[in-house]
Short mmCIF file of C-alpha atoms and ligand atoms in Angstrom, two decimals:
data_model
loop_
_atom_site.label_atom_id
_atom_site.label_comp_id
_atom_site.label_asym_id
_atom_site.label_seq_id
_atom_site.Cartn_x
_atom_site.Cartn_y
_atom_site.Cartn_z
CA MET A 1 178.62 9.63 26.76
CA ALA A 2 181.16 10.66 24.13
CA LYS A 3 184.13 8.29 24.16
CA TRP A 4 186.62 11.16 24.25
CA LEU A 5 185.55 12.04 27.77
CA ASP A 6 187.21 8.83 29.01
CA ASN A 7 190.57 10.53 28.98
CA ALA A 8 189.63 14.17 28.59
CA ILE A 9 191.73 16.77 30.36
CA PHE A 10 190.27 20.25 29.98
CA TYR A 11 191.97 23.60 29.83
CA GLU A 12 189.78 26.58 30.62
CA ILE A 13 190.48 29.68 28.55
CA TYR A 14 189.27 33.10 29.55
CA PRO A 15 189.45 34.50 26.00
CA GLN A 16 190.04 38.10 27.07
CA SER A 17 193.28 37.17 28.74
CA PHE A 18 194.94 34.38 26.81
CA GLN A 19 196.67 35.75 23.72
CA ASP A 20 196.20 38.98 21.81
CA THR A 21 197.18 38.92 18.13
CA ASN A 22 195.89 42.30 16.92
CA ALA A 23 197.48 44.56 19.53
CA ASP A 24 194.24 45.85 21.04
CA GLY A 25 195.20 44.64 24.50
CA ILE A 26 192.59 41.90 24.63
CA GLY A 27 192.84 38.24 23.70
CA ASP A 28 191.26 36.83 20.55
CA PHE A 29 190.39 33.63 18.69
CA GLN A 30 193.50 33.78 16.51
CA GLY A 31 195.52 34.00 19.70
CA ILE A 32 193.93 30.82 21.01
CA ILE A 33 194.61 29.10 17.69
CA LYS A 34 198.24 30.19 17.90
CA ARG A 35 198.54 28.60 21.34
CA LEU A 36 196.76 25.33 20.65
CA ASP A 37 200.07 23.52 20.25
CA TYR A 38 201.16 24.74 23.66
CA ILE A 39 198.01 23.37 25.29
CA ARG A 40 198.35 20.08 23.43
CA GLU A 41 201.97 19.77 24.44
CA LEU A 42 201.04 20.28 28.06
CA GLY A 43 198.78 17.27 27.56
CA CYS A 44 195.32 18.82 27.64
CA ASN A 45 193.04 17.55 24.92
CA ALA A 46 189.93 19.66 25.45
CA LEU A 47 189.05 23.32 25.93
CA TRP A 48 186.34 25.28 27.65
CA LEU A 49 186.05 28.87 26.45
CA ASN A 50 184.24 31.40 28.61
CA PRO A 51 181.43 33.22 26.77
CA CYS A 52 182.67 34.78 23.56
CA PHE A 53 179.46 36.19 22.10
CA GLN A 54 178.28 39.72 21.48
CA SER A 55 177.77 41.44 24.78
CA PRO A 56 178.06 44.80 26.50
CA PHE A 57 180.44 42.95 28.86
CA GLY A 58 178.87 44.04 32.10
CA ASP A 59 179.67 40.57 33.42
CA ALA A 60 182.62 39.67 31.22
CA GLY A 61 180.36 38.18 28.55
CA TYR A 62 177.93 36.35 30.86
CA ASP A 63 175.48 38.99 29.71
CA VAL A 64 174.85 37.88 26.15
CA ALA A 65 173.36 40.33 23.65
CA ASP A 66 173.35 37.95 20.69
CA TYR A 67 173.81 34.20 21.11
CA TYR A 68 174.51 33.74 17.42
CA THR A 69 177.39 36.11 16.87
CA ALA A 70 180.93 36.03 18.19
CA ALA A 71 182.05 39.18 20.00
CA PRO A 72 183.93 41.26 17.42
CA ARG A 73 186.72 41.90 19.90
CA TYR A 74 187.60 38.18 19.68
CA GLY A 75 187.01 37.79 15.94
CA THR A 76 184.23 36.44 13.75
CA ASN A 77 182.11 33.31 13.67
CA GLU A 78 184.48 32.17 10.90
CA ASP A 79 187.46 32.52 13.24
CA LEU A 80 185.63 30.49 15.84
CA LYS A 81 184.86 27.84 13.26
CA GLN A 82 188.53 27.79 12.35
CA LEU A 83 189.35 27.33 16.03
CA PHE A 84 187.06 24.28 16.18
CA SER A 85 188.66 22.69 13.15
CA GLU A 86 192.25 23.48 14.19
CA ALA A 87 191.49 21.93 17.56
CA HIS A 88 189.99 18.86 15.92
CA GLU A 89 193.06 18.46 13.73
CA ARG A 90 195.08 18.19 16.93
CA GLY A 91 192.71 15.65 18.45
CA MET A 92 191.20 18.25 20.77
CA HIS A 93 187.60 19.16 21.55
CA VAL A 94 186.06 22.54 22.32
CA LEU A 95 183.22 23.42 24.69
CA LEU A 96 181.56 26.81 24.49
CA ASP A 97 179.93 28.48 27.46
CA LEU A 98 176.14 28.50 27.25
CA VAL A 99 174.38 31.08 29.39
CA PRO A 100 170.74 30.00 29.38
CA GLY A 101 169.54 31.65 32.59
CA HIS A 102 169.65 35.29 31.56
CA THR A 103 170.69 37.68 28.83
CA SER A 104 172.00 41.19 28.76
CA VAL A 105 169.47 44.03 28.85
CA GLU A 106 170.63 44.77 25.30
CA HIS A 107 169.43 41.47 23.86
CA LYS A 108 166.75 41.99 21.25
CA TRP A 109 164.48 39.54 23.09
CA PHE A 110 164.59 41.82 26.11
CA LEU A 111 164.07 44.99 24.08
CA GLU A 112 160.91 43.40 22.66
CA SER A 113 159.86 41.98 26.01
CA MET A 114 159.95 45.45 27.57
CA LYS A 115 157.29 46.73 25.18
CA ALA A 116 153.76 47.35 26.47
CA GLU A 117 152.15 45.67 23.43
CA LYS A 118 152.05 41.89 23.57
CA ASN A 119 154.49 40.23 21.17
CA GLU A 120 156.48 37.02 20.64
CA TYR A 121 158.88 37.91 23.48
CA THR A 122 156.41 39.13 26.10
CA ASP A 123 156.84 35.91 28.11
CA ARG A 124 160.51 35.26 27.26
CA TYR A 125 161.52 36.72 30.65
CA ILE A 126 159.99 36.54 34.11
CA TRP A 127 157.77 39.57 34.68
CA THR A 128 155.39 40.34 37.49
CA ASP A 129 152.09 41.84 36.36
CA SER A 130 152.53 45.14 38.12
CA ILE A 131 155.46 47.49 38.54
CA TRP A 132 154.57 47.63 42.24
CA GLU A 133 155.32 43.96 42.79
CA SER A 134 158.84 42.51 42.70
CA PRO A 135 159.61 38.80 42.60
CA GLN A 136 160.23 37.60 46.17
CA ASN A 137 163.84 37.09 47.20
CA MET A 138 165.12 38.22 43.84
CA GLY A 139 166.14 41.59 42.51
CA SER A 140 164.27 43.09 39.62
CA ILE A 141 164.49 45.58 36.80
CA ARG A 142 161.71 48.13 37.13
CA GLY A 143 160.56 51.38 35.67
CA ILE A 144 162.69 51.37 32.53
CA SER A 145 159.96 50.78 29.96
CA ASP A 146 156.25 51.17 29.29
CA ARG A 147 155.49 47.61 30.24
CA ASP A 148 153.71 47.46 33.59
CA GLY A 149 155.66 44.91 35.58
CA SER A 150 159.01 44.16 37.20
CA CYS A 151 161.40 41.78 35.48
CA MET A 152 163.24 39.31 37.69
CA VAL A 153 167.03 39.39 37.48
CA ASN A 154 169.13 36.28 37.65
CA PHE A 155 172.51 37.54 38.83
CA PHE A 156 173.65 41.14 38.38
CA SER A 157 170.89 43.72 37.94
CA ASN A 158 171.62 43.97 34.20
CA GLN A 159 170.91 40.25 33.66
CA PRO A 160 167.14 39.70 33.27
CA ALA A 161 166.02 36.14 34.01
CA LEU A 162 164.79 34.08 31.09
CA ASN A 163 161.47 32.41 31.71
CA TYR A 164 161.50 28.61 32.00
CA GLY A 165 158.54 28.63 34.36
CA PHE A 166 157.97 27.97 38.07
CA TYR A 167 157.89 24.52 39.59
CA LYS A 168 155.52 25.69 42.31
CA LYS A 169 153.41 28.70 41.48
CA ASP A 170 152.38 31.01 44.26
CA ARG A 171 151.61 34.23 42.39
CA PRO A 172 149.27 34.74 39.45
CA TRP A 173 151.97 36.10 37.12
CA GLN A 174 154.14 33.01 37.53
CA GLN A 175 153.93 30.57 34.64
CA SER A 176 154.40 26.83 34.73
CA MET A 177 157.04 24.96 32.78
CA GLU A 178 154.39 23.74 30.38
CA ASP A 179 153.11 27.18 29.48
CA GLU A 180 153.77 28.52 26.02
CA GLY A 181 156.28 31.21 27.03
CA PRO A 182 158.60 28.91 29.01
CA ARG A 183 158.40 26.25 26.32
CA ALA A 184 159.36 28.77 23.66
CA THR A 185 162.33 29.93 25.75
CA LEU A 186 163.63 26.38 25.97
CA GLU A 187 163.18 25.84 22.24
CA ALA A 188 165.04 29.09 21.57
CA MET A 189 167.93 27.86 23.72
CA LYS A 190 167.99 24.52 21.89
CA ASN A 191 168.28 26.45 18.63
CA VAL A 192 171.31 28.26 19.99
CA MET A 193 172.89 24.92 20.84
CA ARG A 194 171.97 23.54 17.41
CA PHE A 195 173.64 26.48 15.74
CA TRP A 196 177.02 26.15 17.45
CA LEU A 197 177.10 22.36 17.43
CA GLY A 198 176.36 22.61 13.72
CA LEU A 199 179.39 24.88 13.29
CA GLY A 200 181.62 22.30 14.94
CA CYS A 201 181.72 22.95 18.66
CA ASP A 202 181.76 19.79 20.77
CA GLY A 203 179.42 20.74 23.57
CA PHE A 204 178.83 23.25 26.33
CA ARG A 205 179.70 24.27 29.83
CA VAL A 206 176.35 25.49 31.09
CA ASP A 207 176.21 28.56 33.30
CA MET A 208 174.03 28.35 36.44
CA ALA A 209 172.49 25.19 35.02
CA GLY A 210 170.75 24.25 38.26
CA SER A 211 168.62 27.36 38.62
CA LEU A 212 166.59 27.71 35.42
CA VAL A 213 163.20 26.71 36.77
CA LYS A 214 162.18 28.93 39.70
CA ASN A 215 160.55 27.95 43.02
CA ASP A 216 162.18 24.58 42.50
CA GLU A 217 164.00 23.89 45.73
CA GLU A 218 164.73 20.24 45.07
CA GLY A 219 165.63 20.88 41.45
CA LYS A 220 162.93 18.58 40.13
CA GLY A 221 161.69 20.99 37.47
CA THR A 222 165.18 21.91 36.33
CA ILE A 223 166.15 18.23 36.12
CA LYS A 224 163.13 17.62 33.92
CA LEU A 225 164.05 20.56 31.72
CA TRP A 226 167.54 19.21 31.15
CA GLN A 227 166.19 15.74 30.43
CA ASN A 228 164.25 17.34 27.61
CA VAL A 229 167.50 18.86 26.32
CA ARG A 230 169.22 15.48 26.62
CA GLU A 231 166.57 13.90 24.44
CA PHE A 232 167.15 16.53 21.80
CA LEU A 233 170.93 16.06 21.96
CA ASP A 234 170.69 12.28 21.86
CA LYS A 235 168.69 12.59 18.70
CA GLU A 236 170.62 15.29 16.91
CA PHE A 237 174.09 15.54 18.47
CA PRO A 238 174.77 12.34 20.42
CA GLU A 239 178.48 13.16 20.69
CA ALA A 240 177.97 16.57 22.28
CA ALA A 241 179.46 16.81 25.77
CA MET A 242 177.74 18.75 28.52
CA VAL A 243 179.19 20.00 31.80
CA SER A 244 177.11 21.89 34.30
CA GLU A 245 177.81 24.65 36.73
CA TRP A 246 175.53 23.08 39.32
CA GLY A 247 177.67 21.49 42.02
CA GLU A 248 175.19 18.76 42.88
CA PRO A 249 176.08 15.84 40.63
CA ASP A 250 173.23 13.64 41.80
CA LYS A 251 170.85 16.18 40.28
CA SER A 252 172.77 17.36 37.24
CA LEU A 253 173.70 13.89 36.03
CA GLN A 254 170.10 12.81 36.44
CA GLY A 255 169.27 15.77 34.21
CA GLY A 256 171.45 14.20 31.54
CA PHE A 257 174.67 16.16 31.99
CA HIS A 258 177.81 14.09 31.47
CA MET A 259 179.82 16.09 33.96
CA ASP A 260 179.28 18.38 36.89
CA PHE A 261 181.79 20.59 38.68
CA LEU A 262 182.62 20.52 42.32
CA LEU A 263 182.92 24.20 43.12
CA HIS A 264 183.66 26.76 45.76
CA PHE A 265 179.95 27.09 46.52
CA GLY A 266 177.44 24.46 47.50
CA PRO A 267 177.96 21.53 49.81
CA SER A 268 181.13 20.04 48.28
CA HIS A 269 183.82 21.08 50.81
CA TYR A 270 186.04 21.84 47.81
CA ASN A 271 187.28 24.94 49.61
CA ASP A 272 188.61 22.84 52.51
CA LEU A 273 191.25 21.52 50.17
CA PHE A 274 192.50 24.62 48.43
CA ARG A 275 191.00 27.89 49.58
CA CYS A 276 190.32 28.34 53.26
CA GLU A 277 192.37 29.49 56.23
CA GLU A 278 194.10 26.14 56.60
CA PRO A 279 193.73 24.34 53.30
CA PHE A 280 194.49 20.63 53.29
CA PHE A 281 197.12 21.24 50.61
CA SER A 282 199.08 23.73 52.68
CA GLY A 283 202.44 22.51 54.01
CA ARG A 284 201.39 23.67 57.47
CA GLY A 285 199.53 20.39 57.68
CA LYS A 286 196.62 21.80 59.67
CA GLY A 287 193.94 21.14 57.09
CA ASP A 288 191.25 18.51 56.95
CA ALA A 289 190.16 16.61 53.85
CA SER A 290 187.72 14.30 55.64
CA ALA A 291 184.51 16.31 55.11
CA PHE A 292 185.38 16.66 51.43
CA VAL A 293 185.99 12.92 51.16
CA LYS A 294 182.73 12.10 52.93
CA LYS A 295 180.73 14.34 50.61
CA TYR A 296 182.66 13.09 47.59
CA ILE A 297 181.89 9.46 48.42
CA GLU A 298 178.22 10.30 48.89
CA ASN A 299 178.09 11.95 45.48
CA TYR A 300 180.23 9.30 43.88
CA GLU A 301 178.02 6.47 45.06
CA LYS A 302 174.93 8.23 43.78
CA THR A 303 176.42 9.06 40.41
CA ASP A 304 178.84 6.22 39.63
CA LYS A 305 178.56 5.14 35.97
CA LYS A 306 176.04 7.94 35.27
CA GLY A 307 178.59 10.64 34.60
CA LEU A 308 181.64 12.44 35.89
CA ILE A 309 182.37 14.62 38.89
CA CYS A 310 184.96 17.18 37.83
CA ILE A 311 187.32 18.98 40.18
CA PRO A 312 188.83 22.13 38.67
CA SER A 313 192.18 23.66 39.66
CA GLY A 314 190.30 26.95 39.76
CA ASN A 315 188.20 29.07 37.46
CA HIS A 316 187.42 32.67 36.57
CA ASP A 317 185.23 33.06 39.68
CA MET A 318 187.70 31.89 42.32
CA ASP A 319 190.96 33.15 43.75
CA ARG A 320 193.96 31.78 41.95
CA LEU A 321 195.20 28.51 43.43
CA ALA A 322 198.56 30.19 43.98
CA ARG A 323 196.98 32.70 46.35
CA SER A 324 196.77 30.09 49.09
CA LEU A 325 199.28 27.47 47.95
CA HIS A 326 202.91 28.03 47.08
CA GLY A 327 205.94 26.30 45.62
CA ASP A 328 205.82 22.53 45.93
CA GLU A 329 202.39 22.67 47.58
CA LEU A 330 201.02 23.35 44.10
CA LYS A 331 202.71 20.24 42.72
CA VAL A 332 201.20 18.06 45.41
CA ALA A 333 197.77 19.62 44.75
CA PHE A 334 198.11 18.77 41.06
CA ALA A 335 199.12 15.21 41.94
CA PHE A 336 195.71 14.99 43.60
CA LEU A 337 193.74 16.82 40.87
CA LEU A 338 195.26 14.66 38.15
CA SER A 339 194.62 11.36 39.90
CA MET A 340 190.97 11.80 40.75
CA PRO A 341 188.09 10.34 38.72
CA GLY A 342 186.20 12.63 36.37
CA ALA A 343 187.75 14.94 33.83
CA PRO A 344 190.25 17.36 35.38
CA PHE A 345 189.90 21.06 34.47
CA ILE A 346 193.00 23.24 34.53
CA TYR A 347 192.39 27.00 34.63
CA TYR A 348 194.74 28.78 32.22
CA GLY A 349 197.95 29.80 33.95
CA ASP A 350 197.47 27.50 36.95
CA GLU A 351 199.94 25.12 35.32
CA ILE A 352 202.66 27.72 35.87
CA GLY A 353 201.31 28.91 39.22
CA MET A 354 200.14 32.31 38.02
CA ARG A 355 199.45 34.49 41.02
CA HIS A 356 196.26 36.22 42.01
CA VAL A 357 196.92 39.85 41.09
CA GLU A 358 196.07 41.95 44.13
CA ASN A 359 194.50 45.41 44.37
CA LEU A 360 193.06 45.65 40.88
CA THR A 361 190.08 47.84 40.12
CA SER A 362 187.20 45.66 38.98
CA VAL A 363 187.08 44.98 35.24
CA GLU A 364 183.81 44.08 33.49
CA GLY A 365 181.98 43.00 36.61
CA GLY A 366 184.89 40.97 37.93
CA TYR A 367 185.20 42.61 41.39
CA ASN A 368 187.26 40.30 43.62
CA ARG A 369 187.43 37.84 40.71
CA THR A 370 189.44 40.26 38.59
CA GLY A 371 192.78 39.17 40.08
CA ALA A 372 192.26 35.65 38.77
CA ARG A 373 191.59 36.89 35.24
CA SER A 374 194.83 38.66 34.42
CA PRO A 375 196.57 38.10 31.06
CA MET A 376 198.55 34.91 30.55
CA GLN A 377 202.29 35.12 31.16
CA TRP A 378 204.06 33.54 28.23
CA ASP A 379 207.62 34.84 28.28
CA LEU A 380 210.00 37.64 29.18
CA THR A 381 209.04 39.99 26.33
CA PRO A 382 206.89 43.07 27.11
CA ASN A 383 203.47 42.27 28.62
CA ALA A 384 204.82 38.75 29.16
CA GLY A 385 204.17 38.00 25.49
CA PHE A 386 200.42 38.40 25.88
CA SER A 387 200.04 41.47 23.68
CA SER A 388 202.10 44.01 21.81
CA ALA A 389 199.75 46.82 22.84
CA ALA A 390 200.92 49.53 25.21
CA LYS A 391 200.83 48.30 28.78
CA GLU A 392 197.99 50.71 29.74
CA LYS A 393 195.80 49.15 27.06
CA LEU A 394 195.86 45.64 28.50
CA TYR A 395 192.45 44.25 29.41
CA ILE A 396 193.52 43.70 33.02
CA GLY A 397 196.80 44.66 34.66
CA GLN A 398 199.36 41.88 34.92
CA ASP A 399 201.35 40.54 37.83
CA GLU A 400 204.10 43.20 38.13
CA ALA A 401 206.54 41.11 40.14
CA ALA A 402 209.99 40.69 38.62
CA ASP A 403 209.81 36.97 39.29
CA ARG A 404 206.34 36.44 37.84
CA PRO A 405 206.15 32.90 36.44
CA THR A 406 206.20 32.48 32.67
CA VAL A 407 205.62 29.55 30.36
CA ALA A 408 208.97 29.99 28.62
CA GLN A 409 210.99 29.88 31.82
CA GLN A 410 209.07 26.99 33.28
CA MET A 411 209.30 24.93 30.11
CA ALA A 412 213.06 25.40 30.21
CA SER A 413 213.63 24.60 33.85
CA GLU A 414 213.70 21.21 35.42
CA GLY A 415 211.67 21.04 38.59
CA SER A 416 209.16 23.67 37.48
CA LEU A 417 205.45 23.37 38.17
CA TYR A 418 204.78 23.24 34.42
CA ARG A 419 207.10 20.23 34.05
CA GLU A 420 205.44 18.47 36.97
CA VAL A 421 201.94 19.04 35.63
CA LYS A 422 203.00 17.77 32.22
CA ARG A 423 204.56 14.68 33.80
CA LEU A 424 201.43 14.01 35.86
CA ILE A 425 199.25 14.29 32.75
CA GLU A 426 201.49 11.85 30.87
CA ILE A 427 201.22 9.34 33.69
CA ARG A 428 197.45 9.74 33.94
CA GLN A 429 197.16 9.17 30.22
CA SER A 430 199.25 5.99 30.44
CA ALA A 431 196.94 4.24 32.95
CA ALA A 432 193.20 3.72 32.42
CA ALA A 433 192.77 3.32 36.19
CA LEU A 434 193.74 6.96 36.70
CA GLN A 435 191.42 8.34 34.03
CA SER A 436 187.83 9.62 34.10
CA ASN A 437 186.00 6.35 34.65
CA GLY A 438 188.46 4.40 36.80
CA GLY A 439 186.96 3.50 40.17
CA ILE A 440 188.02 5.09 43.44
CA GLU A 441 188.17 3.81 46.97
CA PHE A 442 189.52 5.92 49.81
CA VAL A 443 191.82 3.89 52.02
CA TYR A 444 193.00 6.60 54.40
CA ALA A 445 191.11 9.88 54.87
CA LYS A 446 190.95 10.57 58.58
CA GLU A 447 189.78 13.76 60.24
CA LYS A 448 192.64 16.27 60.55
CA LYS A 449 195.13 13.56 59.58
CA TYR A 450 197.68 13.22 56.81
CA PRO A 451 198.26 11.63 54.29
CA LEU A 452 195.28 11.14 52.03
CA ALA A 453 195.28 7.78 50.26
CA TYR A 454 193.02 6.12 47.74
CA THR A 455 193.12 3.42 45.13
CA ARG A 456 192.07 3.88 41.52
CA SER A 457 191.17 0.87 39.45
CA SER A 458 190.10 -0.28 36.02
CA GLY A 459 189.87 -3.95 35.04
CA ASP A 460 192.92 -5.67 36.54
CA GLU A 461 194.84 -2.45 37.00
CA LYS A 462 194.99 -1.00 40.49
CA ILE A 463 196.93 2.06 41.55
CA LEU A 464 197.45 3.33 45.07
CA VAL A 465 197.69 7.11 45.38
CA VAL A 466 199.25 8.61 48.50
CA ILE A 467 199.24 12.39 48.90
CA ASN A 468 200.98 14.12 51.80
CA PRO A 469 200.90 17.91 51.54
CA GLY A 470 201.96 18.52 55.17
CA ARG A 471 205.66 19.10 55.97
CA GLU A 472 205.80 16.22 58.46
CA GLU A 473 206.32 12.58 57.58
CA ALA A 474 203.00 10.71 57.69
CA SER A 475 201.93 7.08 57.62
CA PHE A 476 199.01 4.69 57.64
CA GLU A 477 198.47 0.96 57.82
CA GLY A 478 197.43 -1.39 55.05
CA GLU A 479 198.33 -4.59 53.22
CA TYR A 480 199.45 -4.05 49.67
CA GLU A 481 201.54 -5.72 47.04
CA PHE A 482 203.67 -2.93 45.59
CA LYS A 483 204.65 -3.60 41.99
CA GLU A 484 206.00 -0.32 40.74
CA VAL A 485 206.11 3.31 41.74
CA ILE A 486 204.83 5.04 38.60
CA TYR A 487 204.95 8.54 40.04
CA GLY A 488 206.90 9.86 42.94
CA PHE A 489 207.51 13.39 44.16
CA GLY A 490 209.23 14.60 47.31
CA GLY A 491 211.29 11.58 48.35
CA GLU A 492 210.76 7.86 48.88
CA ILE A 493 207.74 5.90 49.93
CA VAL A 494 208.50 3.14 52.42
CA TYR A 495 206.35 0.07 52.82
CA ASN A 496 207.26 -2.11 55.74
CA ALA A 497 205.33 -4.60 57.84
CA GLY A 498 201.92 -3.36 56.77
CA LYS A 499 202.83 0.29 57.26
CA ILE A 500 203.16 2.88 54.51
CA ALA A 501 205.25 5.93 55.36
CA VAL A 502 205.81 8.97 53.19
CA PRO A 503 207.93 12.09 53.67
CA GLY A 504 206.47 15.58 54.12
CA GLY A 505 205.39 17.35 50.90
CA SER A 506 205.20 14.23 48.76
CA ALA A 507 202.91 12.37 46.39
CA PHE A 508 203.06 8.85 44.96
CA TYR A 509 201.18 6.62 42.52
CA ILE A 510 201.98 2.93 43.02
CA ARG A 511 200.92 0.13 40.75
CA LEU A 512 199.65 -2.72 42.90
CA GLY A 513 199.81 -6.45 42.27
C1 NOJ B 1 178.68 31.95 36.80
C2 NOJ B 1 179.82 32.43 35.98
O1 NOJ B 1 180.90 31.54 36.12
C3 NOJ B 1 180.14 33.83 36.48
O2 NOJ B 1 181.35 34.30 35.99
C4 NOJ B 1 178.99 34.72 36.12
O3 NOJ B 1 179.22 36.02 36.65
C5 NOJ B 1 177.68 34.18 36.67
N1 NOJ B 1 177.53 32.77 36.52
C6 NOJ B 1 176.49 34.83 36.00
O4 NOJ B 1 176.36 34.37 34.69
#
């Protein structure tokens, strides 16, 4: 695993919405370059960019039309190369978003694959052998070309599924992973990776990584596929970092990924913490972190030393964190996010508590996700400094509230969320125990109880973390030798006769003897 992941803190950039420099109302690569110093100053040292390749943008770029060319609206391949090198000069790394499961219907592979005559791309996608048969349980594209067959879709109906084969075949048109078509698809995807790694990118976030091989309930085929990719990377790009959108770290890390996300879907109980009716991090104190902790420990034990489990503050598919948490609740949530093992991922704007923009019409296949994708709020100038285009030209409408948070205001004001996040990052980066590979042991995580407490450790260093989002004082029992409080928010921690008590809405990191 690349050494830089030991203390990596990622910042996810939705390129459309970060910074526009050519007044067309949409973000671009030069805008990201312009803001690299901001991200570095916050303390993040790595970036994940959502897909930025040529696309009809039916799914915000997750429908790629050409894997080898940057989308002109963001700039050129040269601009992207410049972004890689400017990031490297600042000691930062950049992950691109690889979408291997499907393309856009406009991709030249698909245009060829639709043809009735057999050609190089006939088996690049999953086709049934008759227009009258659709793949079971999956949608399909049918009746749009001379080819007799239905093409399986992978997500939206304009995203035909690339063919990596079936783990278990139950229909004659299904191919196995070892067949020529599926093997060629995988080689084509490796070439895409080769191309961008060769231009200086540092790795990939992989879209829907766990679902490439079909009829593969336990993921065995898909794990094997990724092990093949790992072999290739180990040989040619051993430093490349890989993070999967999979949500089952025992599988993804076995497949050779370095990191996997815990997400709002799947069995992680991530939503219990941040995005449910009574999130654990709400001050109401009615939440429950215990199912999350149980699942986390299960995953952690299976994957310890094999790779990282990453907990994001949010992403472009989820409601903004600030939709369910407010004010100091957000600070306490960040005290948790920035003291857990694995590399933290901060979704752009979450560091200032950007709100979920309500009642927007869907943009580029965003639907309910659109409100989490609104343009970054930099300052008090028009369009919050995102773009000098007319307001109606902005990619997505912004938060209209007079008190919408901005970077400029929060940088200037003591007690802001931005300042707290920056402070938390500084503290994390000063203690190996708090970073990616430090161990974790939960010492208090009871059902429907507050606080949540765990120790992080590395070598001789041991740090106790106590997080109490609820408004009421909370306590638990334990024997510790307190050496120094290295982070404290929301009052004082009291340790007396084997009992640790913390005020409501507080978080602490304590160095232990
Ligand atoms: C997951 C991505 O995060 C999401 O935005 C996209 O719509 C789907 N995969 C399909 O690629």
